[in-house]
mmCIF file of C-alpha atoms in Angstrom:
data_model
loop_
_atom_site.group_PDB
_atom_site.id
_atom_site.type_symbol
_atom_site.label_atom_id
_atom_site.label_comp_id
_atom_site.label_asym_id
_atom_site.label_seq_id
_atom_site.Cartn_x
_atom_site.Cartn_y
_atom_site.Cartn_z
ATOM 1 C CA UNK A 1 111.685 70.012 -43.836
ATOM 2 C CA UNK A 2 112.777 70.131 -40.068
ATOM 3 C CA UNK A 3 112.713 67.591 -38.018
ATOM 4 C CA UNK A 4 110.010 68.026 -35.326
ATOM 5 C CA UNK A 5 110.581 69.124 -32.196
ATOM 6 C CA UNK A 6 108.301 67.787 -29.470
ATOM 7 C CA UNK A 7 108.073 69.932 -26.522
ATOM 8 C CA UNK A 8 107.238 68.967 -22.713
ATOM 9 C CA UNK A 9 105.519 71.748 -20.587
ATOM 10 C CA UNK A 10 106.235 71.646 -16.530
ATOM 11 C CA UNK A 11 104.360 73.822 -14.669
ATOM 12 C CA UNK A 12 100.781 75.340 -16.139
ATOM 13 C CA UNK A 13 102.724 78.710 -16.126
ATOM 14 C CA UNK A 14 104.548 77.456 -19.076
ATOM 15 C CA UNK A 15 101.758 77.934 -21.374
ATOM 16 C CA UNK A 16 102.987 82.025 -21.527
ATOM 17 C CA UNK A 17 105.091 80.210 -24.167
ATOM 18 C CA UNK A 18 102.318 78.312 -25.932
ATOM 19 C CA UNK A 19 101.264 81.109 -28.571
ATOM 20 C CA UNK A 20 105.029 81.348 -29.133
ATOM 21 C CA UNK A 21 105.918 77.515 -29.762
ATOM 22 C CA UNK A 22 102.591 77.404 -32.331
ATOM 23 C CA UNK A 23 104.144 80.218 -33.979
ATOM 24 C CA UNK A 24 106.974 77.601 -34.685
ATOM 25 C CA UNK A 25 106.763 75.347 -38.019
ATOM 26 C CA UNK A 26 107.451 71.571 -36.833
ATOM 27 C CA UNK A 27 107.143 72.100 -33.221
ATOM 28 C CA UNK A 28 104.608 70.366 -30.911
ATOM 29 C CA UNK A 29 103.816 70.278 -27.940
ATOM 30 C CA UNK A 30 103.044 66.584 -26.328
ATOM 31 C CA UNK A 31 103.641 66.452 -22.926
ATOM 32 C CA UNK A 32 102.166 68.683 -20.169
ATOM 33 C CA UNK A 33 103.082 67.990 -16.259
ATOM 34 C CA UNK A 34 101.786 70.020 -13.102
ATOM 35 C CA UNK A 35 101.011 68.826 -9.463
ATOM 36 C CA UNK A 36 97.607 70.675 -9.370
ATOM 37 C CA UNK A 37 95.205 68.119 -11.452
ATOM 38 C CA UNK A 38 92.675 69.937 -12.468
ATOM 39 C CA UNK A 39 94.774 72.887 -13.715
ATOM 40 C CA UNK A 40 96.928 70.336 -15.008
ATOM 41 C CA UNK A 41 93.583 68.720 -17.066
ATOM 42 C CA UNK A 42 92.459 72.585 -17.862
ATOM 43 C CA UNK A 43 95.261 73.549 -19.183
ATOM 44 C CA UNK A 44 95.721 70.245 -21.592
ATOM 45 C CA UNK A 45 92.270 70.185 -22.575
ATOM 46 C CA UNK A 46 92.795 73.969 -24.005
ATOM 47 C CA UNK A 47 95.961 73.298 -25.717
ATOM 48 C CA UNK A 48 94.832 69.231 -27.068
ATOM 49 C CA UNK A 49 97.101 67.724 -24.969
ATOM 50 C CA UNK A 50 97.002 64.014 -24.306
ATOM 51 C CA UNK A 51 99.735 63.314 -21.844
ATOM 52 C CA UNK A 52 99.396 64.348 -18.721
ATOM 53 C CA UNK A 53 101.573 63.801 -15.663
ATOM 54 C CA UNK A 54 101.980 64.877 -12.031
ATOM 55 C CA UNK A 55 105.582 63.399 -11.393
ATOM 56 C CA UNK A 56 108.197 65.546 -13.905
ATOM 57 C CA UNK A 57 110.387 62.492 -14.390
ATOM 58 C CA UNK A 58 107.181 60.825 -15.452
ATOM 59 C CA UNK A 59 106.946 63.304 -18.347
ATOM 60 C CA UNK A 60 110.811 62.531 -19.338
ATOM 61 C CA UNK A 61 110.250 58.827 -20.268
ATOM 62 C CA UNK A 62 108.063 59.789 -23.896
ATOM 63 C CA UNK A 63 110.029 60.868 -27.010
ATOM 64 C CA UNK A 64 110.057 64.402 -26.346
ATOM 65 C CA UNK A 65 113.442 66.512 -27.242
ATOM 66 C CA UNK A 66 112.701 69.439 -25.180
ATOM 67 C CA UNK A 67 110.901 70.510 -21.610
ATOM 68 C CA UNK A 68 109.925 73.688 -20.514
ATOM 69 C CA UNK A 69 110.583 74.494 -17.043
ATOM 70 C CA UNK A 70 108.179 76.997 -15.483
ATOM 71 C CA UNK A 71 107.746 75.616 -11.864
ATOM 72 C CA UNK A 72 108.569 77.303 -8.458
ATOM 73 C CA UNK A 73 112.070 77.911 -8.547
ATOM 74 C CA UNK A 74 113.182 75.983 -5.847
ATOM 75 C CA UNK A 75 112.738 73.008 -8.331
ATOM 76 C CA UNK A 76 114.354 74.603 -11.506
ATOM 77 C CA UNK A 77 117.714 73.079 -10.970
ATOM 78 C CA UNK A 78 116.372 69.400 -9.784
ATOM 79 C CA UNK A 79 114.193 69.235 -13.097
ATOM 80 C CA UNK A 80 116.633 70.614 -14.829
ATOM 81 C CA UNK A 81 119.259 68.122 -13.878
ATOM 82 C CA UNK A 82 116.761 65.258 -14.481
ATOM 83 C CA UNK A 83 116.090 66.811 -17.667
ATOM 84 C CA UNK A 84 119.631 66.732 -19.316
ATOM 85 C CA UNK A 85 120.538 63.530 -17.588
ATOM 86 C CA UNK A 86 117.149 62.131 -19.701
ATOM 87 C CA UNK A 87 118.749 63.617 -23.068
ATOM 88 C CA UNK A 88 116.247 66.393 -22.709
ATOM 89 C CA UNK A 89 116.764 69.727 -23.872
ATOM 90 C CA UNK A 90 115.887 72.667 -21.326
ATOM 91 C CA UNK A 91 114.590 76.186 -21.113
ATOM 92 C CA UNK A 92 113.902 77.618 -17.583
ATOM 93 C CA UNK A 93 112.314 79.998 -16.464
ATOM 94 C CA UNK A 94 113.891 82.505 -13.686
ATOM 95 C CA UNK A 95 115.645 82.240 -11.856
ATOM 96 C CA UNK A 96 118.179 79.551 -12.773
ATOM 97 C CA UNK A 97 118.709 78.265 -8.957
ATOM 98 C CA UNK A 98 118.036 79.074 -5.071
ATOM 99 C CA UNK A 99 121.597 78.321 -3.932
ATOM 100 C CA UNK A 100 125.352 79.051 -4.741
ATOM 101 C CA UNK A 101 125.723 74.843 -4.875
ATOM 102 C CA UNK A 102 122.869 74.469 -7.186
ATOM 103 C CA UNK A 103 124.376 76.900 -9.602
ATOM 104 C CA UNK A 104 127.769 75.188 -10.265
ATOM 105 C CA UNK A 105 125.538 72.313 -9.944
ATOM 106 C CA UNK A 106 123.575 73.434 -13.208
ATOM 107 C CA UNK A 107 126.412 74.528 -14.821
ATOM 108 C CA UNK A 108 128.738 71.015 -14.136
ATOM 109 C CA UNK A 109 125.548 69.090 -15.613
ATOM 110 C CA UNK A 110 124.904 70.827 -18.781
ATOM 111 C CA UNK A 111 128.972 70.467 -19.674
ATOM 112 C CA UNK A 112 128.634 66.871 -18.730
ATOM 113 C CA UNK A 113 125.390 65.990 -21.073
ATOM 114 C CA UNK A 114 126.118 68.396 -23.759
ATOM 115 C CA UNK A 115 122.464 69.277 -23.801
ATOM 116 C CA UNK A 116 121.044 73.201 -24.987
ATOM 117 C CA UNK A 117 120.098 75.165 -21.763
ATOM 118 C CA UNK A 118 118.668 78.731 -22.516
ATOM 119 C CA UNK A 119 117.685 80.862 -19.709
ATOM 120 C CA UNK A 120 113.882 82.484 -20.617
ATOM 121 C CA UNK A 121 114.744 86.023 -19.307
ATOM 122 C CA UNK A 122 112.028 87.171 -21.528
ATOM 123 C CA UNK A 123 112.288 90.989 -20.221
ATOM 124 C CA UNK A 124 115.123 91.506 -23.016
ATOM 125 C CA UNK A 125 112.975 90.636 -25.813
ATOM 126 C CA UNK A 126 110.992 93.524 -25.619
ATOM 127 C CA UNK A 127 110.653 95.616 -28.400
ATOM 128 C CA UNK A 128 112.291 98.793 -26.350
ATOM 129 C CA UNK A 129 115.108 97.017 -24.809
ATOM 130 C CA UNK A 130 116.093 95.289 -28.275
ATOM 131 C CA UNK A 131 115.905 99.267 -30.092
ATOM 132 C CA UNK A 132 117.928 100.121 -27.321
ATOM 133 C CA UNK A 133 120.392 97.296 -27.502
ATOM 134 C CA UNK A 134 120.733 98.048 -31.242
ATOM 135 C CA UNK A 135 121.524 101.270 -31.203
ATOM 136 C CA UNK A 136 123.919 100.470 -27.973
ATOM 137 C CA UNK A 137 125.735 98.273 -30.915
ATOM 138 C CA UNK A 138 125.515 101.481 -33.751
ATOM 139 C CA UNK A 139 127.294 103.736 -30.965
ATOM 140 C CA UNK A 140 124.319 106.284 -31.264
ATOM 141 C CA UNK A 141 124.439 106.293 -27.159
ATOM 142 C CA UNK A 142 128.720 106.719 -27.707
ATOM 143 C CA UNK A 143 130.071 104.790 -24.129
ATOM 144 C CA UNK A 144 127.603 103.455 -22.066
ATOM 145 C CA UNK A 145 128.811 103.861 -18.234
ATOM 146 C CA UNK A 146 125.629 103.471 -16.084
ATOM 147 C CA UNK A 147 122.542 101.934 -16.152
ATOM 148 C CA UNK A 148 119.174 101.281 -13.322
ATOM 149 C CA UNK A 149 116.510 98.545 -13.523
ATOM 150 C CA UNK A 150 113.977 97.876 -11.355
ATOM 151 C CA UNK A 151 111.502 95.371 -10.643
ATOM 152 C CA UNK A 152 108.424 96.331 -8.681
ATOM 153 C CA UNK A 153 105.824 93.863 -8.381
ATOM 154 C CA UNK A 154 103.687 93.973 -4.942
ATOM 155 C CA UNK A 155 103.256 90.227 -4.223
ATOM 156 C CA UNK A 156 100.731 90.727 -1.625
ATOM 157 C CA UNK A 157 98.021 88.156 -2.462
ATOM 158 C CA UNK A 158 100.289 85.324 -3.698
ATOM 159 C CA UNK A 159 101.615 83.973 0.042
ATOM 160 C CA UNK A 160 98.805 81.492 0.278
ATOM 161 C CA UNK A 161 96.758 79.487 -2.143
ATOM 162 C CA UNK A 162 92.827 79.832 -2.873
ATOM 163 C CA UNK A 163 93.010 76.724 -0.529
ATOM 164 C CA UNK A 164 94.354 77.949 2.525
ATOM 165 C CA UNK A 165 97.637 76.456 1.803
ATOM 166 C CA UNK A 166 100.994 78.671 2.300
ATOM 167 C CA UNK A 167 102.773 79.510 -1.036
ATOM 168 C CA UNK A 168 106.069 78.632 -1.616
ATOM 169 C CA UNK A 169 106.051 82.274 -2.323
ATOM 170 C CA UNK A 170 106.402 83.111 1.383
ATOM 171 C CA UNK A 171 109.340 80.935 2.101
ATOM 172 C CA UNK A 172 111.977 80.630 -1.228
ATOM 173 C CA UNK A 173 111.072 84.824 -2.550
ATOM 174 C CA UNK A 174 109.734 86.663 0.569
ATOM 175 C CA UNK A 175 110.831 84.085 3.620
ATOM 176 C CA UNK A 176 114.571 85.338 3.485
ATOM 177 C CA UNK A 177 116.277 88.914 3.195
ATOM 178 C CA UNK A 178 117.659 90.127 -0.183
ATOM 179 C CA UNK A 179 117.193 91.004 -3.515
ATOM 180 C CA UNK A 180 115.390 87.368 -4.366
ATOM 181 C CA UNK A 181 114.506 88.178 -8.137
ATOM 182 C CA UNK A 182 117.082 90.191 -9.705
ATOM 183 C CA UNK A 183 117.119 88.770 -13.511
ATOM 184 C CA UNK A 184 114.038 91.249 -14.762
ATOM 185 C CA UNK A 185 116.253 93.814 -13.878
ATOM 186 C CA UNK A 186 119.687 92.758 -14.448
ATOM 187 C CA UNK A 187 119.358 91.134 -17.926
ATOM 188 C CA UNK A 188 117.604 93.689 -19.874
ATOM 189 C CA UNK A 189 120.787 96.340 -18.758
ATOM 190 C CA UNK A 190 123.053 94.152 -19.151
ATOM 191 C CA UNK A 191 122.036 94.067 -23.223
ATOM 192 C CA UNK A 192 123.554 97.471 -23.301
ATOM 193 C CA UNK A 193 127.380 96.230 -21.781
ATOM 194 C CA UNK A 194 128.077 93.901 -24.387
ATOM 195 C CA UNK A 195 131.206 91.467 -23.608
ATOM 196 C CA UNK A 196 131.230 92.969 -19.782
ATOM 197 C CA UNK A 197 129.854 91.062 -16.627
ATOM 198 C CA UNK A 198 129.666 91.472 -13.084
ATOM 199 C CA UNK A 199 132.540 91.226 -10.700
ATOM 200 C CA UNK A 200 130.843 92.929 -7.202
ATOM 201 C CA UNK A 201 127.856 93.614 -5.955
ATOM 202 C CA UNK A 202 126.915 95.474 -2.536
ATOM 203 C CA UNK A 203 123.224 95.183 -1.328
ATOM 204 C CA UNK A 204 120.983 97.718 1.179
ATOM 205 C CA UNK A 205 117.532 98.118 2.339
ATOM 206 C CA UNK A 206 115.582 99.948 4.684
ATOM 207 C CA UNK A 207 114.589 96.939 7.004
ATOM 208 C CA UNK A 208 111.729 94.885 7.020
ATOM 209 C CA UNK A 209 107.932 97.017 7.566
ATOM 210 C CA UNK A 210 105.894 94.103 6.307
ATOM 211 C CA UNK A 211 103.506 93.141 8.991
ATOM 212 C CA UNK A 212 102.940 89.525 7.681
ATOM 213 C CA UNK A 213 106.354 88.196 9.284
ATOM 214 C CA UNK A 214 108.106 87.797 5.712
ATOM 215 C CA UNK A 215 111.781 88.584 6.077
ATOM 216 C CA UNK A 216 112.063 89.975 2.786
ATOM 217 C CA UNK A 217 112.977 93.607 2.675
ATOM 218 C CA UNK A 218 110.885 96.649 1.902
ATOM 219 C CA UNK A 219 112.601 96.976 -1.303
ATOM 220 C CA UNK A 220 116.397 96.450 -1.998
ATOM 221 C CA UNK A 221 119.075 98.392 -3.659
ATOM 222 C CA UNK A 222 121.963 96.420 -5.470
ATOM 223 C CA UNK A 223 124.706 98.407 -6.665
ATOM 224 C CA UNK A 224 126.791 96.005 -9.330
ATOM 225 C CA UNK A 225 130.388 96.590 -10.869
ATOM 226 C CA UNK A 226 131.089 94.985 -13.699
ATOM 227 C CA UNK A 227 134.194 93.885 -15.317
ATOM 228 C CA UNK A 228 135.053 97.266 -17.411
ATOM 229 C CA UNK A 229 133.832 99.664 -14.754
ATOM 230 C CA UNK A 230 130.401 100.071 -15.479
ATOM 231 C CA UNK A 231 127.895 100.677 -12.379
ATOM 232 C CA UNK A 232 124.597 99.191 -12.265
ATOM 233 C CA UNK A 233 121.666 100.008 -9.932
ATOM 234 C CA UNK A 234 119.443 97.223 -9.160
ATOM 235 C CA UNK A 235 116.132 97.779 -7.043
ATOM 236 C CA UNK A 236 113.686 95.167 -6.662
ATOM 237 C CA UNK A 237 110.652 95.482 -3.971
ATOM 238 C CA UNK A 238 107.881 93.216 -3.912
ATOM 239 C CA UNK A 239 106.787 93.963 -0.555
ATOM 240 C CA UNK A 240 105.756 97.551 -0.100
ATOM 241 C CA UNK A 241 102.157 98.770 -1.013
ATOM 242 C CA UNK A 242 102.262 100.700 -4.893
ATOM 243 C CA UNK A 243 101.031 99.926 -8.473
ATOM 244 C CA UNK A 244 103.406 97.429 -10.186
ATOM 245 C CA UNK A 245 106.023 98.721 -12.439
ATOM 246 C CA UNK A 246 108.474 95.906 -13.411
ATOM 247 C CA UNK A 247 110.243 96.898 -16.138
ATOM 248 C CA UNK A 248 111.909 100.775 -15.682
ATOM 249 C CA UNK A 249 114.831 101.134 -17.100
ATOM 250 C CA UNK A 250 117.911 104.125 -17.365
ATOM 251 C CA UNK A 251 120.809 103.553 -19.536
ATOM 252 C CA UNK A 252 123.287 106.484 -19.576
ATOM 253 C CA UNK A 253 125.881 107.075 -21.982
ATOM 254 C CA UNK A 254 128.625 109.695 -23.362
ATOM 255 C CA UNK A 255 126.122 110.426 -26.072
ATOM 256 C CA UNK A 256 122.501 110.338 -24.957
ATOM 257 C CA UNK A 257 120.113 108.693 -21.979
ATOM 258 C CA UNK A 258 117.478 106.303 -22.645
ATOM 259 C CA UNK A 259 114.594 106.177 -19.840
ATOM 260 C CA UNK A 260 111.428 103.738 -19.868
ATOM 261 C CA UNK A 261 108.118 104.415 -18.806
ATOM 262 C CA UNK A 262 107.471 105.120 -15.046
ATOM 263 C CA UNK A 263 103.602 104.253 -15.260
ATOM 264 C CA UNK A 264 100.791 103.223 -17.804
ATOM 265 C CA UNK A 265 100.353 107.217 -19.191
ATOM 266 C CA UNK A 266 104.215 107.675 -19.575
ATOM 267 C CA UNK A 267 106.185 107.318 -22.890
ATOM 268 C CA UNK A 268 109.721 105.214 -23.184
ATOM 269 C CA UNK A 269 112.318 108.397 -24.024
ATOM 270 C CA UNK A 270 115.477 109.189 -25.682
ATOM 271 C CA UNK A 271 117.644 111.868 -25.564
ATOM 272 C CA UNK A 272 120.849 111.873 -27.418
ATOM 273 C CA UNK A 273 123.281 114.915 -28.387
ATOM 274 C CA UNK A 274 123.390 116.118 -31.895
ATOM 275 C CA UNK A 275 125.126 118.684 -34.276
ATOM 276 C CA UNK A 276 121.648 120.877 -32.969
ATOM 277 C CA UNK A 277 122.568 120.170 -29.373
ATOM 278 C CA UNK A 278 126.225 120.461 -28.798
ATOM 279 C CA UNK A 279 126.184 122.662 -25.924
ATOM 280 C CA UNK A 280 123.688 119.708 -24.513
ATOM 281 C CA UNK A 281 120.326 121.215 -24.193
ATOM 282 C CA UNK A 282 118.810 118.149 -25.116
ATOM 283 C CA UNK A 283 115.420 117.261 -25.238
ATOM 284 C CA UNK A 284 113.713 113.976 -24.888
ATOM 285 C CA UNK A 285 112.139 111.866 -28.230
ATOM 286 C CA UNK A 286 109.462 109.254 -28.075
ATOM 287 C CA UNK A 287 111.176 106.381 -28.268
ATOM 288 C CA UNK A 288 109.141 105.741 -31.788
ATOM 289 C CA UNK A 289 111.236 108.235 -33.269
ATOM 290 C CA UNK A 290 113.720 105.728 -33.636
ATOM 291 C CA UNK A 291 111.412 102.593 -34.599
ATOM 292 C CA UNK A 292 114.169 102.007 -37.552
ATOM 293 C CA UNK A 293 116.497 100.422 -35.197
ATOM 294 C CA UNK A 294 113.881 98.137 -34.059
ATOM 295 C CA UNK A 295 115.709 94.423 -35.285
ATOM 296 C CA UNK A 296 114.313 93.515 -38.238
ATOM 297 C CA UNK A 297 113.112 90.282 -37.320
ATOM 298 C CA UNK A 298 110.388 92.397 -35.279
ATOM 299 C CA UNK A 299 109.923 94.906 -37.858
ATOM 300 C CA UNK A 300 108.508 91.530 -39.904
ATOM 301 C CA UNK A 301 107.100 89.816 -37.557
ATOM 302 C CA UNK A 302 103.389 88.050 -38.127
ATOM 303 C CA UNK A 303 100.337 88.951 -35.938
ATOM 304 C CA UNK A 304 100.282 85.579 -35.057
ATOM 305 C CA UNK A 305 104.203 86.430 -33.670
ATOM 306 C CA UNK A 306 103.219 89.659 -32.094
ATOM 307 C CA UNK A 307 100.463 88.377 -30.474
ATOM 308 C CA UNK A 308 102.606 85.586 -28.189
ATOM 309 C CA UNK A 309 103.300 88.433 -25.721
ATOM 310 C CA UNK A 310 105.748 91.357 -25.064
ATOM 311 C CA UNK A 311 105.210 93.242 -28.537
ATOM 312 C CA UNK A 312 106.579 89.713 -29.821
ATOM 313 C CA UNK A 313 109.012 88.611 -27.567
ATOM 314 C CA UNK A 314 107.504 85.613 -26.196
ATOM 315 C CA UNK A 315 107.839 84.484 -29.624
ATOM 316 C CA UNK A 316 111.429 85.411 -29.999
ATOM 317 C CA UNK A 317 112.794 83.700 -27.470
ATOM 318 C CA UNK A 318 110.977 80.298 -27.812
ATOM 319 C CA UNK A 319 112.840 81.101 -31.643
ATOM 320 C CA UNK A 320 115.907 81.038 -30.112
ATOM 321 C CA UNK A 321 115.649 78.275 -28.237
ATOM 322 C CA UNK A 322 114.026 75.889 -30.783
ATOM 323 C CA UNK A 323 116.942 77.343 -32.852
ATOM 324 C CA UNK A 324 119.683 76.301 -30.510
ATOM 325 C CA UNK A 325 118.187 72.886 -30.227
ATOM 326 C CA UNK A 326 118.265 72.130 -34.538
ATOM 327 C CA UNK A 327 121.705 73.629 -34.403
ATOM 328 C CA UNK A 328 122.982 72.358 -31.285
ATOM 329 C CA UNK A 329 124.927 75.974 -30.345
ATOM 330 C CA UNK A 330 124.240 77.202 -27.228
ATOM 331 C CA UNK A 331 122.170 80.293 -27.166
ATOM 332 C CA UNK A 332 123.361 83.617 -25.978
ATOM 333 C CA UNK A 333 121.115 83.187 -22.643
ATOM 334 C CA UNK A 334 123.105 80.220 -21.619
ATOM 335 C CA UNK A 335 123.567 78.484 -18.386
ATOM 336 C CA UNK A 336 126.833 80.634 -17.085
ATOM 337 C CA UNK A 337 124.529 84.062 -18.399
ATOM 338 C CA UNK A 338 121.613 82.169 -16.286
ATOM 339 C CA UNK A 339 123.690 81.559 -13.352
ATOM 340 C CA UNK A 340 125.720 85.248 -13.161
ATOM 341 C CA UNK A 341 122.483 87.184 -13.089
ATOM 342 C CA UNK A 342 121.210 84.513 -10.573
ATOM 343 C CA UNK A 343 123.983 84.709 -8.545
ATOM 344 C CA UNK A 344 123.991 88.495 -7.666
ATOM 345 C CA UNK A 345 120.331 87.751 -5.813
ATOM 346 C CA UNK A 346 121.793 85.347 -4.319
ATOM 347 C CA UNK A 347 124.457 86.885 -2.668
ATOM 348 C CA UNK A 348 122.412 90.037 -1.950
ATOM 349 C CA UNK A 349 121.059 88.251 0.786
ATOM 350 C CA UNK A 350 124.527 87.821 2.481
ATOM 351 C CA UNK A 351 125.290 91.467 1.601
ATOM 352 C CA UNK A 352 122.616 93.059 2.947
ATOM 353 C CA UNK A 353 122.392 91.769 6.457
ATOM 354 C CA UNK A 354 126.245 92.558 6.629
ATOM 355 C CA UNK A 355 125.749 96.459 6.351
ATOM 356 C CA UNK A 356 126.130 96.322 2.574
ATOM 357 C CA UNK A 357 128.798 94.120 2.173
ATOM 358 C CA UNK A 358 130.866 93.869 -1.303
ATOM 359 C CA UNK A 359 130.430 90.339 -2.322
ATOM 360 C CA UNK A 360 132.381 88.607 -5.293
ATOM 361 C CA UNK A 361 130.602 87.459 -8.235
ATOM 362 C CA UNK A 362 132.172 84.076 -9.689
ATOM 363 C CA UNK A 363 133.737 83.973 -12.930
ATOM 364 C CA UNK A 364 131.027 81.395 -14.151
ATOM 365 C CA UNK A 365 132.623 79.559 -17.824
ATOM 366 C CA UNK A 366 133.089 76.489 -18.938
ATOM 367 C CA UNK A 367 135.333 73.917 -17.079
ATOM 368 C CA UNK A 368 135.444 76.713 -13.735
ATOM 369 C CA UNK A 369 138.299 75.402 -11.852
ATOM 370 C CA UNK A 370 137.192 73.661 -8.274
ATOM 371 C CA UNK A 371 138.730 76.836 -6.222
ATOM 372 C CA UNK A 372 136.188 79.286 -7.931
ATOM 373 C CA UNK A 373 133.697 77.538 -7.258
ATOM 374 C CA UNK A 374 132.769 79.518 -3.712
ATOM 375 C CA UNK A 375 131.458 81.825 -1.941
ATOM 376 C CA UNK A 376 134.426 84.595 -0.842
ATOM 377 C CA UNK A 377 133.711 86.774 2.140
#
């Protein structure tokens, strides 16, 4: 039998992971921790939850192996830090930091500690992105050369709290100019340029129209290069008035085109080119056509697994991360993945008020030399 892995929860947003932890044999959850007190005592009382805490570094003193980080993300890295330095485990939601520093911050701490840090990008473990990534590996979409992903989520409503309070919301997403949340976008793409990463990145927007004073753009293109050549198109906009859709995808290869749903009524779509096709007229396949490439580990997966969220990907990656922890290997989301994807937001902002400037991405691997470890105009 395993040993058990006991599991601290910061932030009441961390219970999107709950159905996926109980999923887990010899895992428990024992600790929760939020600054709001009664949605801190809500949320324990539904999940049987005895210890409680306000103050995070409260919650590291138990014998707990593991903490969940789903706060606002200006605190990620702090908790984080506190985290490993406590011997803790950590899995954090996105994204991984709000500043260049804090990133080679992160990274510096989990090398020092030795601890597990997965990144919960959970947009990858979607059923469609993981067919897509398989058959990416199979070669069925021959060489993959461009790919879009956007993240459209109209945050209007979420800039102050139900008591009058201003959100962090309006100050660390929409209180500065940029593409603030590129990871949704990014990471699920990225699946489908195995071994590649991003080198450059040049940012653009059409101003600022919000009339609440935000300085966060009315949407944001990020173009990305990437190590082998491959061109990315990143658009996020969280400001402009539309029905959400925060997970459209394009991946384009020599072979075929996959495209994701545009709205609620639309199908996910492949096209590829075939011995019945070879002067291309092509013509597009519900995406279920090809439900054999689907991993395996989703093709079996429980109800109880498929029920944690995102056709069983909020189970999957809570797998992978309880995994890493027994076996002590990092997991493929780890901190230098985490801090990559992070960085190209972060940078955006510099780009884009510079008339689409190319920024450099760093190189971000274990023991990055002190010179890297900037910001190059």
């Amino acid at each position: 039998m395993n040993k058990k892995i006991k599991v601290g929860i910061a932030g009441v947003r961390g219970l999107s992971t709950l159905m996926g932890l109980r999923a887990i044999d010899d895992v428990e959850i024992t600790a929760m921790c939020d600054l709001d007190e009664a949605h801190l005592n809500d949320a324990a009382a539904k999940i049987g939850c005895d210890k409680k805490y306000r103050v995070f570094d409260d919650m590291l003193e138990p014998d707990i192996d593991a903490v969940i980080i789903a706060t606002p993300m200006q605190c990620h890295v702090p908790q984080a830090i506190a985290a490993m330095e406590a011997g803790k485990h950590v899995m954090c939601e996105v994204t991984a930091g709000v500043s260049m520093d804090e990133l080679f911050w992160l990274c510096e701490t989990v090398e020092k500690y030795n601890r597990i840090y997965m990144y919960a990008e959970n947009y990858i473990y979607t059923p469609e992105v993981q067919t897509v990534k398989n058959m990416v590996n199979l070669g069925l979409f021959g060489d993959t050369y461009y790919a879009e992903g956007m993240y459209l989520h109209n945050l209007d409503g979420l800039f102050v709290y139900p008591n009058g309070k201003t959100s962090w919301r309006s100050y660390w997403q929409c209180g500065k100019r940029g593409n603030f949340y590129p990871t949704h976008s990014i990471g699920p793409v990225m699946q489908w340029f195995p071994g590649d990463h991003i080198t450059e990145i040049s940012t653009f927007s059409p101003g600022v129209y919000n009339t609440r004073g935000l300085k966060q753009d009315s949407g944001t293109t990020t173009m990305c290069r990437t190590a082998n050549g491959k061109l990315l198109s990143i658009r996020v906009d969280c400001m402009s008035p539309r029905p959400h859709n925060m997970d459209y995808y394009i991946l384009q290869g020599t072979k075929g085109i996959f495209t994701s749903k545009a709205h609620d009524k639309d199908m996910h779509r492949i096209s590829l080119i075939s011995d019945e096709n070879p002067m291309g007229h092509m013509h597009w396949d519900d995406i279920s056509a090809y439900k054999e490439y689907l991993p395996e580990r989703y093709q079996k997966a429980t109800e109880e697994q498929l029920h944690a969220g995102h056709g069983g990907g909020d189970f999957f990656i809570v797998e992978d991360f309880i995994n890493a922890v027994r076996s002590g290997e990092q997991p493929n989301l780890d901190v230098y993945t985490a801090c990559e994807w992070t960085a190209v937001g972060l940078l955006s902002s510099l780009s884009v008020v510079n008339n689409g400037r190319t920024m450099e991405i760093p190189r971000f691997r274990k023991n990055m030399p002190l010179e890297e470890k900037i910001v190059k105009l």
